mmCIF file of C-alpha atoms in Angstrom:
data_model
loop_
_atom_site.group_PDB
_atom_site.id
_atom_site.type_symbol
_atom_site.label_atom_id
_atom_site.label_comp_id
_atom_site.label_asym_id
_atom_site.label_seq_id
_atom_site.Cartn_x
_atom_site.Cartn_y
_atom_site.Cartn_z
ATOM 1 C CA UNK D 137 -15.186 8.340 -7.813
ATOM 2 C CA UNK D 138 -16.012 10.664 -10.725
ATOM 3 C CA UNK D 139 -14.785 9.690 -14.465
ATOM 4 C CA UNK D 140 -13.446 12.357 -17.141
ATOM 5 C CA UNK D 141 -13.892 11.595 -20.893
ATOM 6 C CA UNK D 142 -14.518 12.815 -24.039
ATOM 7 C CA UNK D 143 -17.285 10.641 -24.515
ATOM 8 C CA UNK D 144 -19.297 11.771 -20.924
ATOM 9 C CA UNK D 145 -21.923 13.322 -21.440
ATOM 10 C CA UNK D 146 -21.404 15.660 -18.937
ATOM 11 C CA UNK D 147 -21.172 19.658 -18.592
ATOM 12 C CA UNK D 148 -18.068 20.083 -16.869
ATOM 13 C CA UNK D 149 -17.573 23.659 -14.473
ATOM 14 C CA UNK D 150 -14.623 24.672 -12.807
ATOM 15 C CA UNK D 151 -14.692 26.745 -9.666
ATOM 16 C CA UNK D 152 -11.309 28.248 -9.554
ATOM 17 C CA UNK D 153 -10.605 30.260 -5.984
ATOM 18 C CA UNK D 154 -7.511 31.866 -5.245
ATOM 19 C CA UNK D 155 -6.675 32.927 -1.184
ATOM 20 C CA UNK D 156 -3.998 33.504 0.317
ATOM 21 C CA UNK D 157 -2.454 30.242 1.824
ATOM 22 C CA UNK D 158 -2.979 31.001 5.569
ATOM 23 C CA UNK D 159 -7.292 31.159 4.374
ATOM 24 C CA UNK D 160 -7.300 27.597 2.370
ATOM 25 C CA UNK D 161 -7.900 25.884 5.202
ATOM 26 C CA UNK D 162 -11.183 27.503 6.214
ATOM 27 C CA UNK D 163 -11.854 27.921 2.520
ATOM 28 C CA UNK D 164 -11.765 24.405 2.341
ATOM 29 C CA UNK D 165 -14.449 23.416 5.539
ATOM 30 C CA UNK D 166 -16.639 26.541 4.007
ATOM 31 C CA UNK D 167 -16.687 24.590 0.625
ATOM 32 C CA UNK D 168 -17.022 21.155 2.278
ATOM 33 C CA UNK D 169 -20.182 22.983 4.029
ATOM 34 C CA UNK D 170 -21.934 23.927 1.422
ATOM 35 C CA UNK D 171 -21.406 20.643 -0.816
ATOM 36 C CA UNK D 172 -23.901 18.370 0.477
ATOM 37 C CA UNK D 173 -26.025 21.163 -1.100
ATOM 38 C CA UNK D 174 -24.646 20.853 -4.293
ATOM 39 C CA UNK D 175 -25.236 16.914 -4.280
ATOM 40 C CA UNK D 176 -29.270 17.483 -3.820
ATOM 41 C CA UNK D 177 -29.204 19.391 -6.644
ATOM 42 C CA UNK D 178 -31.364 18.962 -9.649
ATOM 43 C CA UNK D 179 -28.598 16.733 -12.590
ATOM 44 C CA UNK D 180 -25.984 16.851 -10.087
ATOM 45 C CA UNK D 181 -23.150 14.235 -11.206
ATOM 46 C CA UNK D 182 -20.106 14.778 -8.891
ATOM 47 C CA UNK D 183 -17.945 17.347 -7.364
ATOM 48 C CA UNK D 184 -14.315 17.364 -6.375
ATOM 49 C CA UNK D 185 -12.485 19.266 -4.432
ATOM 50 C CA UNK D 186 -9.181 19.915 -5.157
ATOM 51 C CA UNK D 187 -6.726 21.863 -3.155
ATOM 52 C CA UNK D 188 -3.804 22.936 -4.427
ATOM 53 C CA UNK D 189 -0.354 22.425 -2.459
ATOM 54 C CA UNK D 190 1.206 25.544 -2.430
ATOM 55 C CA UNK D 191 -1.688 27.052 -0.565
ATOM 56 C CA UNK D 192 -2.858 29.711 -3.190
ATOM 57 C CA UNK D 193 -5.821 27.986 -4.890
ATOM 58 C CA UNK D 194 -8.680 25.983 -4.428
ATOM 59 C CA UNK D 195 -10.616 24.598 -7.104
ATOM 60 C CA UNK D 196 -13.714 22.448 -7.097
ATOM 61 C CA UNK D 197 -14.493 20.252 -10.467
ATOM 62 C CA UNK D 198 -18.617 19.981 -10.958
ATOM 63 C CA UNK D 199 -20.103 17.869 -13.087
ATOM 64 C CA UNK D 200 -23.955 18.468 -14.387
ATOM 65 C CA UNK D 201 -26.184 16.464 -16.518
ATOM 66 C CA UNK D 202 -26.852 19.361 -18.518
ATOM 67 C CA UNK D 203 -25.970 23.197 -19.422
ATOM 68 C CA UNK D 204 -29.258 24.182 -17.608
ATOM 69 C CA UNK D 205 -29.027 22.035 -14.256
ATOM 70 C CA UNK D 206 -25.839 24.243 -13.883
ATOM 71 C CA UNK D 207 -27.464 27.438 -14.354
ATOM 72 C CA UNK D 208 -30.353 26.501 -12.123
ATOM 73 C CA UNK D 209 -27.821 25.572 -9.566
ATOM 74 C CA UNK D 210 -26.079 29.189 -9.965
ATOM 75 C CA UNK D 211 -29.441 30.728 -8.968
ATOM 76 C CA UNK D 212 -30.343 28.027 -6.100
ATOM 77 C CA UNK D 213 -31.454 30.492 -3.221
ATOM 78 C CA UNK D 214 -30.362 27.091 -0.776
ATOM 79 C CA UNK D 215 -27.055 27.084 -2.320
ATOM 80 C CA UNK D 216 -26.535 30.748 -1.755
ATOM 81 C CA UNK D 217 -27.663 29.979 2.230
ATOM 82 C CA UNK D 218 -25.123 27.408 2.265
ATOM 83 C CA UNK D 219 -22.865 29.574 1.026
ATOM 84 C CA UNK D 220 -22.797 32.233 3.568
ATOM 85 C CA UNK D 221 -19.207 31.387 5.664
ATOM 86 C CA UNK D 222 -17.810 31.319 1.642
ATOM 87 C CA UNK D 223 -19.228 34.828 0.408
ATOM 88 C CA UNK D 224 -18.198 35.882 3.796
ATOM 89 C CA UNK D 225 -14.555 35.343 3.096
ATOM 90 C CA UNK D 226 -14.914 36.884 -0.198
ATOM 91 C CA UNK D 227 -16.318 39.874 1.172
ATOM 92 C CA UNK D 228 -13.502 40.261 3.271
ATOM 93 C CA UNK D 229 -11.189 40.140 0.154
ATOM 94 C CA UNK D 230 -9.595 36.893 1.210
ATOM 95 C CA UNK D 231 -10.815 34.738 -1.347
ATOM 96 C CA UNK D 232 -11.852 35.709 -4.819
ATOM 97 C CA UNK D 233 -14.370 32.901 -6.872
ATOM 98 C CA UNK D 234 -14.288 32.234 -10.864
ATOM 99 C CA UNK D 235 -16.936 30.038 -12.590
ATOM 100 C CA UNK D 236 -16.051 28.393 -15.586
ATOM 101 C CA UNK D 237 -17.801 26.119 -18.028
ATOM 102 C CA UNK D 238 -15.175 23.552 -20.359
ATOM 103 C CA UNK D 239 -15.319 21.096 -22.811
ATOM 104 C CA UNK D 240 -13.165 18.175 -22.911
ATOM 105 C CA UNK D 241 -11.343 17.949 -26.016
ATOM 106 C CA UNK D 242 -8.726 15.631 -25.510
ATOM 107 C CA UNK D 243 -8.570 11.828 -23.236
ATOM 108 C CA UNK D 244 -5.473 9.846 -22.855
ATOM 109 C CA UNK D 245 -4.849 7.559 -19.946
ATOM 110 C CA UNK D 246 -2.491 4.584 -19.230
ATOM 111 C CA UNK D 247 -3.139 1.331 -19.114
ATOM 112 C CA UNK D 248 -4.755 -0.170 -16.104
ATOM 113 C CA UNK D 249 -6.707 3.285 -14.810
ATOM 114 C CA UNK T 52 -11.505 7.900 -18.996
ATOM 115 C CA UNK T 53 -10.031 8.622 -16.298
ATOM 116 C CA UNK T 54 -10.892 8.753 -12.901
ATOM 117 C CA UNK T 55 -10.798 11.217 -10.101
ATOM 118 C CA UNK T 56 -11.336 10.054 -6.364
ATOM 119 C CA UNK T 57 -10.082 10.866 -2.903
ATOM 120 C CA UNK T 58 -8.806 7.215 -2.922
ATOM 121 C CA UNK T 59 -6.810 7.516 -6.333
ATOM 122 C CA UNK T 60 -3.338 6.956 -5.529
ATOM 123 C CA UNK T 61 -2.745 9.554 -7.719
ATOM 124 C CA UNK T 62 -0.040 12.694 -7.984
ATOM 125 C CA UNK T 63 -2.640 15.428 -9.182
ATOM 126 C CA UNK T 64 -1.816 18.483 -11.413
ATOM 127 C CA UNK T 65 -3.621 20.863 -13.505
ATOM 128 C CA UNK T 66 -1.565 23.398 -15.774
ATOM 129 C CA UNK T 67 -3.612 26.451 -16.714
ATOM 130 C CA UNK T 68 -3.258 28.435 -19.679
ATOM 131 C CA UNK T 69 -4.217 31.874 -20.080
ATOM 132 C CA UNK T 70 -5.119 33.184 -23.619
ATOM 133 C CA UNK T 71 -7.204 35.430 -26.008
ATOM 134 C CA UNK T 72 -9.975 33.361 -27.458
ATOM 135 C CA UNK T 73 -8.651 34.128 -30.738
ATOM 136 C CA UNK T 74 -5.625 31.817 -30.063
ATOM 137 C CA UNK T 75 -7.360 29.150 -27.767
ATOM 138 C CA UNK T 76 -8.078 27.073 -30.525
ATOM 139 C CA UNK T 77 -4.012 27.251 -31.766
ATOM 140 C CA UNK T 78 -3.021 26.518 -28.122
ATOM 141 C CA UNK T 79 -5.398 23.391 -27.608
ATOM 142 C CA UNK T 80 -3.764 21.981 -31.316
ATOM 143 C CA UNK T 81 -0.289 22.852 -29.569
ATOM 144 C CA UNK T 82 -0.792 20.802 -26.517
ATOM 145 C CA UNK T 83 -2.431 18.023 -28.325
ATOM 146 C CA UNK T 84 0.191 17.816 -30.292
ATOM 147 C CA UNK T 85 2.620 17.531 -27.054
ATOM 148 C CA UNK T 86 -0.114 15.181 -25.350
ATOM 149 C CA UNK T 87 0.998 11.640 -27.233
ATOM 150 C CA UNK T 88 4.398 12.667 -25.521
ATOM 151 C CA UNK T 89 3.010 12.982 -21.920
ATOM 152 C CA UNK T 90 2.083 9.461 -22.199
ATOM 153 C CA UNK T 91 5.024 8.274 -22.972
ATOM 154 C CA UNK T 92 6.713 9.468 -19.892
ATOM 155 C CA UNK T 93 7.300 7.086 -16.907
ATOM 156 C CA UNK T 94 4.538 6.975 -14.624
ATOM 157 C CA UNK T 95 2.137 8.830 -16.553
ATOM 158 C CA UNK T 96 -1.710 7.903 -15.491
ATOM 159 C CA UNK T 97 -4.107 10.035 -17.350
ATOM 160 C CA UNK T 98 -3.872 13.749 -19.344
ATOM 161 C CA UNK T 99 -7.492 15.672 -20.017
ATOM 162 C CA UNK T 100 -7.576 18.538 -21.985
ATOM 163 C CA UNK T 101 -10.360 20.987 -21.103
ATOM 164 C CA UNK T 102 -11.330 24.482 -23.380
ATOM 165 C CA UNK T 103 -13.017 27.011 -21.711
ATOM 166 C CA UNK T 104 -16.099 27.707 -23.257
ATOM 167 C CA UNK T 105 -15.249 31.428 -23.164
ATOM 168 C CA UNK T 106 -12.432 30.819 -24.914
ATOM 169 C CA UNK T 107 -9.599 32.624 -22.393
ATOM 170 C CA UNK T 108 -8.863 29.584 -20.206
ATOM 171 C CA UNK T 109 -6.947 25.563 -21.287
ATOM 172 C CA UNK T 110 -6.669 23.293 -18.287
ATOM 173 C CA UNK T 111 -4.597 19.525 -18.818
ATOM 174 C CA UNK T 112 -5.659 17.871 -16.164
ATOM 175 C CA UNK T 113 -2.637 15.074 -14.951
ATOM 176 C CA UNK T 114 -2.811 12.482 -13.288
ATOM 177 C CA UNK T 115 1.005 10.888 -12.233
ATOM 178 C CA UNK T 116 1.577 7.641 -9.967
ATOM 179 C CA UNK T 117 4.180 10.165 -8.166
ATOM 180 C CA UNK T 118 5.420 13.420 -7.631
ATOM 181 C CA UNK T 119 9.091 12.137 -8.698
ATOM 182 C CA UNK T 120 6.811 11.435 -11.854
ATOM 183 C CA UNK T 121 5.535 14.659 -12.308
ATOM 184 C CA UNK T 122 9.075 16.433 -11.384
ATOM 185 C CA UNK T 123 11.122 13.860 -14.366
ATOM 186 C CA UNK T 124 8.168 15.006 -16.827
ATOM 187 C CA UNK T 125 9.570 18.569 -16.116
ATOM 188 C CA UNK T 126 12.641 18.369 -16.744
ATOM 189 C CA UNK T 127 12.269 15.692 -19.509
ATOM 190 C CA UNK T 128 13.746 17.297 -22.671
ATOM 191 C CA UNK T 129 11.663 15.384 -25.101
ATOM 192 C CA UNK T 130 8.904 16.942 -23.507
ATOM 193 C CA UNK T 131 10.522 20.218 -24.224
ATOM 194 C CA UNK T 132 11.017 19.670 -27.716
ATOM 195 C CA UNK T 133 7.415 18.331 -28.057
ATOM 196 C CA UNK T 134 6.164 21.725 -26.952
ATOM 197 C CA UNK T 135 7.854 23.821 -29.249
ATOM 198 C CA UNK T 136 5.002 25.265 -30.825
ATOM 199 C CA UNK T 137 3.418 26.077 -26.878
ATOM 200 C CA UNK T 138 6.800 27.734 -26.176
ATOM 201 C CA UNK T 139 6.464 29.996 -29.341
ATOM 202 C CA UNK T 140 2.831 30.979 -28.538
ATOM 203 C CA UNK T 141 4.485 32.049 -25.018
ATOM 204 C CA UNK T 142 7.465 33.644 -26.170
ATOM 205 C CA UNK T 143 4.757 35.782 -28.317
ATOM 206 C CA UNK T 144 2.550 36.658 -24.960
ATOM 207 C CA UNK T 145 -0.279 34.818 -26.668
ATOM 208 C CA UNK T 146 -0.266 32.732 -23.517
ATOM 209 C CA UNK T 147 0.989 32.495 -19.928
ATOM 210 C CA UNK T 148 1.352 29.102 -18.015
ATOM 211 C CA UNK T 149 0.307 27.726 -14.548
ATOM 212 C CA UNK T 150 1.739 24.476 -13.601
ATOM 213 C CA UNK T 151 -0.123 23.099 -9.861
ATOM 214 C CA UNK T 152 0.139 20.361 -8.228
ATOM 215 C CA UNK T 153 -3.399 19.735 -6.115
ATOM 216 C CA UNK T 154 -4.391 16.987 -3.551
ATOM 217 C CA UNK T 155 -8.086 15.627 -3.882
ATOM 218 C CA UNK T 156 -10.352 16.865 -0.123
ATOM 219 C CA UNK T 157 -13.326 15.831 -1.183
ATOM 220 C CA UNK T 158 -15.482 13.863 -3.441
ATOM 221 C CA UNK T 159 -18.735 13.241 -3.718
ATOM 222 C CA UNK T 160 -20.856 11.931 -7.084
ATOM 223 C CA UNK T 161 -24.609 10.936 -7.449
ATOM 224 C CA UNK T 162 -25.769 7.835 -7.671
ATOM 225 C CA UNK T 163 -25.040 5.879 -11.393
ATOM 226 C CA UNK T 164 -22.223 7.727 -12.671
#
């Protein structure tokens, strides 16, 4: 279980990938690979994988302790290894990758969650 | 807070906005100003609001005890009138919209959070 707040402090990164939807399967198990790797990072807090359901996108919601534990994990030469099946299927133009930082900047939830 | 997890019975969905950073900061006051509306609707878990750093990217991230949840909020006029000022920003191409609905494939989170 991972939380989402305002008050978290957390540096939030979303992975967004886009494939077409006969590839999100095997984009999925190439993610799943390599995230045991992200969880022995340095000021790892959680990941989440999310796929969506019409088949076109992937996206995988990181949280770091800091700015810098997700820049150090960018340049992780064992994330890159575990990587490999992933960049594969971007090099073969079926999957394209985009890294982006957020801020939260609005929390509202129902009662009882 | 909310909460994201495998386990959440949950209906998931992010809607991503697209926009120049010079109007990212007019688009988050839009949707904030749509958000108290969100929670109003029947079923509604949890809404996050995320800017993207670079300024080109808004995700709300949903949460909904049920698609039929998610589906009423779409159609639900008041929601429409709420997001008057979104529409305009639209209508201008200041903005496009990306509603997706995403199932959860895999969580993982370290230890104390």
């Amino acid at each position: 279980m991972s939380t989402i707040s305002r008050e978290n402090k957390v540096f939030t990164v979303m992975v967004n990938f886009q494939c077409e939807p006969a590839e999100q399967a095997i984009l999925v198990e190439a993610l799943k690979i390599s995230a045991p790797h992200f969880s022995n990072q340095k000021g790892f807090v959680s990941q989440n994988i999310h796929r969506s359901l019409d088949g076109t996108t992937v996206v995988s919601y990181l949280q770091w302790k800091s700015e810098k534990d997700h820049e150090a994990c960018l340049s992780s030469p064992e994330l890159m290894e575990s990587g490999t099946d992933l960049i594969a299927l971007m090099e073969k133009g079926k999957a394209t990758m985009q890294v982006m930082p957020y801020e939260i900047v609005y929390t509202a939830e129902a009662r009882g969650y």
